[in-house]
PDB file of C-alpha atoms in Angstrom:
ATOM      1  CA  GLN A   7      -0.003  -0.027  -0.025  1.00  0.00           C
ATOM      2  CA  VAL A   8       1.043   3.614  -0.631  1.00  0.00           C
ATOM      3  CA  HIS A   9       0.744   6.070   2.147  1.00  0.00           C
ATOM      4  CA  LEU A  10       0.891   9.857   2.317  1.00  0.00           C
ATOM      5  CA  VAL A  11       1.609  11.483   5.587  1.00  0.00           C
ATOM      6  CA  GLU A  12       1.256  15.238   5.970  1.00  0.00           C
ATOM      7  CA  SER A  13       2.835  17.464   8.624  1.00  0.00           C
ATOM      8  CA  GLY A  14       3.113  21.164   9.354  1.00  0.00           C
ATOM      9  CA  GLY A  15      -0.428  22.323   9.926  1.00  0.00           C
ATOM     10  CA  GLY A  16      -1.360  24.477  12.900  1.00  0.00           C
ATOM     11  CA  LEU A  17      -2.690  27.745  14.160  1.00  0.00           C
ATOM     12  CA  VAL A  18      -1.174  31.066  13.051  1.00  0.00           C
ATOM     13  CA  GLN A  19      -2.323  34.653  13.027  1.00  0.00           C
ATOM     14  CA  SER A  20      -3.480  36.471   9.919  1.00  0.00           C
ATOM     15  CA  GLY A  21      -0.533  37.437   7.691  1.00  0.00           C
ATOM     16  CA  GLY A  22       1.649  34.564   9.013  1.00  0.00           C
ATOM     17  CA  SER A  23       3.187  31.640   7.235  1.00  0.00           C
ATOM     18  CA  LEU A  24       3.253  27.882   7.385  1.00  0.00           C
ATOM     19  CA  ARG A  25       5.003  25.185   5.557  1.00  0.00           C
ATOM     20  CA  LEU A  26       3.217  21.889   4.940  1.00  0.00           C
ATOM     21  CA  SER A  27       5.106  18.691   4.003  1.00  0.00           C
ATOM     22  CA  CYS A  28       3.935  15.406   2.625  1.00  0.00           C
ATOM     23  CA  ALA A  29       5.953  12.256   2.344  1.00  0.00           C
ATOM     24  CA  ALA A  30       4.927   9.157   0.326  1.00  0.00           C
ATOM     25  CA  SER A  31       5.911   5.716   1.391  1.00  0.00           C
ATOM     26  CA  GLY A  32       5.201   2.175   0.296  1.00  0.00           C
ATOM     27  CA  ALA A  33       5.751  -0.069  -2.654  1.00  0.00           C
ATOM     28  CA  MET A  34       5.307   1.954  -5.970  1.00  0.00           C
ATOM     29  CA  PHE A  35       6.876   2.192  -9.364  1.00  0.00           C
ATOM     30  CA  SER A  36       6.563   5.957  -9.742  1.00  0.00           C
ATOM     31  CA  ILE A  37       4.792   9.131  -8.650  1.00  0.00           C
ATOM     32  CA  TYR A  38       3.680  11.258 -11.618  1.00  0.00           C
ATOM     33  CA  HIS A  39       2.150  14.136  -9.678  1.00  0.00           C
ATOM     34  CA  MET A  40       1.656  15.371  -6.192  1.00  0.00           C
ATOM     35  CA  GLY A  41      -0.319  18.195  -4.927  1.00  0.00           C
ATOM     36  CA  TRP A  42      -2.356  19.819  -2.258  1.00  0.00           C
ATOM     37  CA  TYR A  43      -6.068  20.217  -1.808  1.00  0.00           C
ATOM     38  CA  ARG A  44      -8.095  21.808   0.917  1.00  0.00           C
ATOM     39  CA  GLN A  45     -11.574  21.529   2.356  1.00  0.00           C
ATOM     40  CA  ALA A  46     -13.142  24.095   4.737  1.00  0.00           C
ATOM     41  CA  PRO A  47     -16.211  23.147   6.809  1.00  0.00           C
ATOM     42  CA  GLY A  48     -19.363  23.104   4.701  1.00  0.00           C
ATOM     43  CA  LYS A  49     -17.397  23.418   1.400  1.00  0.00           C
ATOM     44  CA  GLN A  50     -16.140  21.132  -1.316  1.00  0.00           C
ATOM     45  CA  ARG A  51     -12.593  20.073  -1.499  1.00  0.00           C
ATOM     46  CA  GLU A  52     -10.644  22.272  -3.827  1.00  0.00           C
ATOM     47  CA  MET A  53      -7.312  22.244  -5.536  1.00  0.00           C
ATOM     48  CA  VAL A  54      -4.625  24.403  -4.090  1.00  0.00           C
ATOM     49  CA  ALA A  55      -1.473  23.474  -6.050  1.00  0.00           C
ATOM     50  CA  THR A  56      -0.043  20.546  -7.961  1.00  0.00           C
ATOM     51  CA  ALA A  57       3.371  19.635  -9.253  1.00  0.00           C
ATOM     52  CA  THR A  58       4.232  17.021 -11.950  1.00  0.00           C
ATOM     53  CA  THR A  59       7.403  15.042 -11.886  1.00  0.00           C
ATOM     54  CA  GLY A  60       8.485  17.064 -14.921  1.00  0.00           C
ATOM     55  CA  GLY A  61       8.378  20.236 -12.931  1.00  0.00           C
ATOM     56  CA  THR A  62       5.077  21.696 -14.101  1.00  0.00           C
ATOM     57  CA  THR A  63       3.264  23.468 -11.373  1.00  0.00           C
ATOM     58  CA  ASN A  64      -0.357  24.683 -11.206  1.00  0.00           C
ATOM     59  CA  TYR A  65      -2.067  26.960  -8.671  1.00  0.00           C
ATOM     60  CA  ALA A  66      -5.459  27.944  -7.769  1.00  0.00           C
ATOM     61  CA  ASP A  67      -6.117  31.595  -8.456  1.00  0.00           C
ATOM     62  CA  PHE A  68      -6.713  32.345  -4.862  1.00  0.00           C
ATOM     63  CA  VAL A  69      -3.161  31.334  -3.817  1.00  0.00           C
ATOM     64  CA  LYS A  70      -1.021  32.701  -6.681  1.00  0.00           C
ATOM     65  CA  GLY A  71       1.747  34.728  -5.345  1.00  0.00           C
ATOM     66  CA  ARG A  72       1.267  33.604  -1.814  1.00  0.00           C
ATOM     67  CA  PHE A  73       1.816  29.801  -1.964  1.00  0.00           C
ATOM     68  CA  THR A  74       4.731  27.835  -3.433  1.00  0.00           C
ATOM     69  CA  ILE A  75       4.700  24.121  -4.108  1.00  0.00           C
ATOM     70  CA  SER A  76       7.915  22.209  -4.385  1.00  0.00           C
ATOM     71  CA  ARG A  77       8.926  18.566  -4.747  1.00  0.00           C
ATOM     72  CA  ASP A  78      12.205  17.096  -3.753  1.00  0.00           C
ATOM     73  CA  ILE A  79      14.393  14.816  -5.831  1.00  0.00           C
ATOM     74  CA  PRO A  80      13.669  11.890  -6.044  1.00  0.00           C
ATOM     75  CA  GLY A  81      10.135  13.262  -5.933  1.00  0.00           C
ATOM     76  CA  ASP A  82       8.453  11.423  -3.127  1.00  0.00           C
ATOM     77  CA  THR A  83       8.043  14.513  -0.951  1.00  0.00           C
ATOM     78  CA  VAL A  84       5.992  17.575  -1.675  1.00  0.00           C
ATOM     79  CA  SER A  85       5.875  20.757   0.309  1.00  0.00           C
ATOM     80  CA  LEU A  86       3.607  23.808   0.268  1.00  0.00           C
ATOM     81  CA  GLN A  87       5.141  27.060   1.535  1.00  0.00           C
ATOM     82  CA  MET A  88       2.305  29.417   2.508  1.00  0.00           C
ATOM     83  CA  TYR A  89       2.698  33.156   3.104  1.00  0.00           C
ATOM     84  CA  SER A  90       0.267  36.009   3.885  1.00  0.00           C
ATOM     85  CA  LEU A  91      -2.316  33.540   5.268  1.00  0.00           C
ATOM     86  CA  GLN A  92      -5.774  34.799   5.789  1.00  0.00           C
ATOM     87  CA  PRO A  93      -8.726  33.464   7.723  1.00  0.00           C
ATOM     88  CA  ASP A  94     -10.313  32.235   4.476  1.00  0.00           C
ATOM     89  CA  ASP A  95      -7.298  29.937   4.117  1.00  0.00           C
ATOM     90  CA  SER A  96      -8.433  28.014   7.124  1.00  0.00           C
ATOM     91  CA  ALA A  97      -9.146  24.410   6.119  1.00  0.00           C
ATOM     92  CA  VAL A  98      -8.001  20.800   6.407  1.00  0.00           C
ATOM     93  CA  TYR A  99      -5.162  20.442   3.786  1.00  0.00           C
ATOM     94  CA  TYR A 100      -4.821  17.089   2.044  1.00  0.00           C
ATOM     95  CA  CYS A 101      -1.866  15.811   0.211  1.00  0.00           C
ATOM     96  CA  ASN A 102      -2.596  13.940  -3.001  1.00  0.00           C
ATOM     97  CA  ALA A 103      -0.462  11.829  -5.379  1.00  0.00           C
ATOM     98  CA  GLY A 104      -0.954  10.085  -8.630  1.00  0.00           C
ATOM     99  CA  VAL A 105       1.118   6.906  -8.484  1.00  0.00           C
ATOM    100  CA  LYS A 106       1.825   3.779 -10.494  1.00  0.00           C
ATOM    101  CA  ILE A 107       2.330   0.594  -8.536  1.00  0.00           C
ATOM    102  CA  THR A 108       4.094  -1.216 -11.273  1.00  0.00           C
ATOM    103  CA  ARG A 109       5.489  -0.044 -14.663  1.00  0.00           C
ATOM    104  CA  THR A 110       2.468  -1.307 -16.506  1.00  0.00           C
ATOM    105  CA  SER A 111      -0.253  -0.629 -14.029  1.00  0.00           C
ATOM    106  CA  GLY A 112      -2.754   2.260 -14.413  1.00  0.00           C
ATOM    107  CA  GLY A 113      -2.615   5.395 -12.322  1.00  0.00           C
ATOM    108  CA  LEU A 114      -3.798   5.238  -8.669  1.00  0.00           C
ATOM    109  CA  ASP A 115      -5.002   8.285  -6.796  1.00  0.00           C
ATOM    110  CA  VAL A 116      -3.798   8.353  -3.277  1.00  0.00           C
ATOM    111  CA  TRP A 117      -4.850  10.839  -0.424  1.00  0.00           C
ATOM    112  CA  GLY A 118      -3.375  11.647   3.003  1.00  0.00           C
ATOM    113  CA  LYS A 119      -5.533  12.001   6.054  1.00  0.00           C
ATOM    114  CA  GLY A 120      -5.155  15.735   6.145  1.00  0.00           C
ATOM    115  CA  THR A 121      -3.606  18.277   8.363  1.00  0.00           C
ATOM    116  CA  PRO A 122      -5.645  21.222   9.827  1.00  0.00           C
ATOM    117  CA  VAL A 123      -4.704  24.838   9.187  1.00  0.00           C
ATOM    118  CA  THR A 124      -6.416  27.580  11.161  1.00  0.00           C
ATOM    119  CA  ILE A 125      -5.769  31.246  10.659  1.00  0.00           C
ATOM    120  CA  SER A 126      -6.851  33.642  13.379  1.00  0.00           C
ATOM    121  CA  SER A 127      -7.940  37.209  12.477  1.00  0.00           C
TER     122      SER A 127
END
């Protein structure tokens, strides 16, 4: 089984910063993308930022210029550096990865359990 474990969530004041990290473990052939999603109470889960193995990144409009996603080499860890946090950024942040278990298998979508982020005004 493939597991994603997030860390780095917490409580910060408005205007503060946090860095989230997510590490993948388990038997797998490759990870072709990793990313961060968030879900606030009463709202649907939404994409925050994603990064492919090739280095292509994608950000939601509401975080552009404030958040930066990065992946390590060999690519089994993804981080999200968040600056200028606002109360609307409060949510549970989930790590996501698209993986292949074997060279010929199809893609598998894996989710972490989430880490809560709370921004106080």
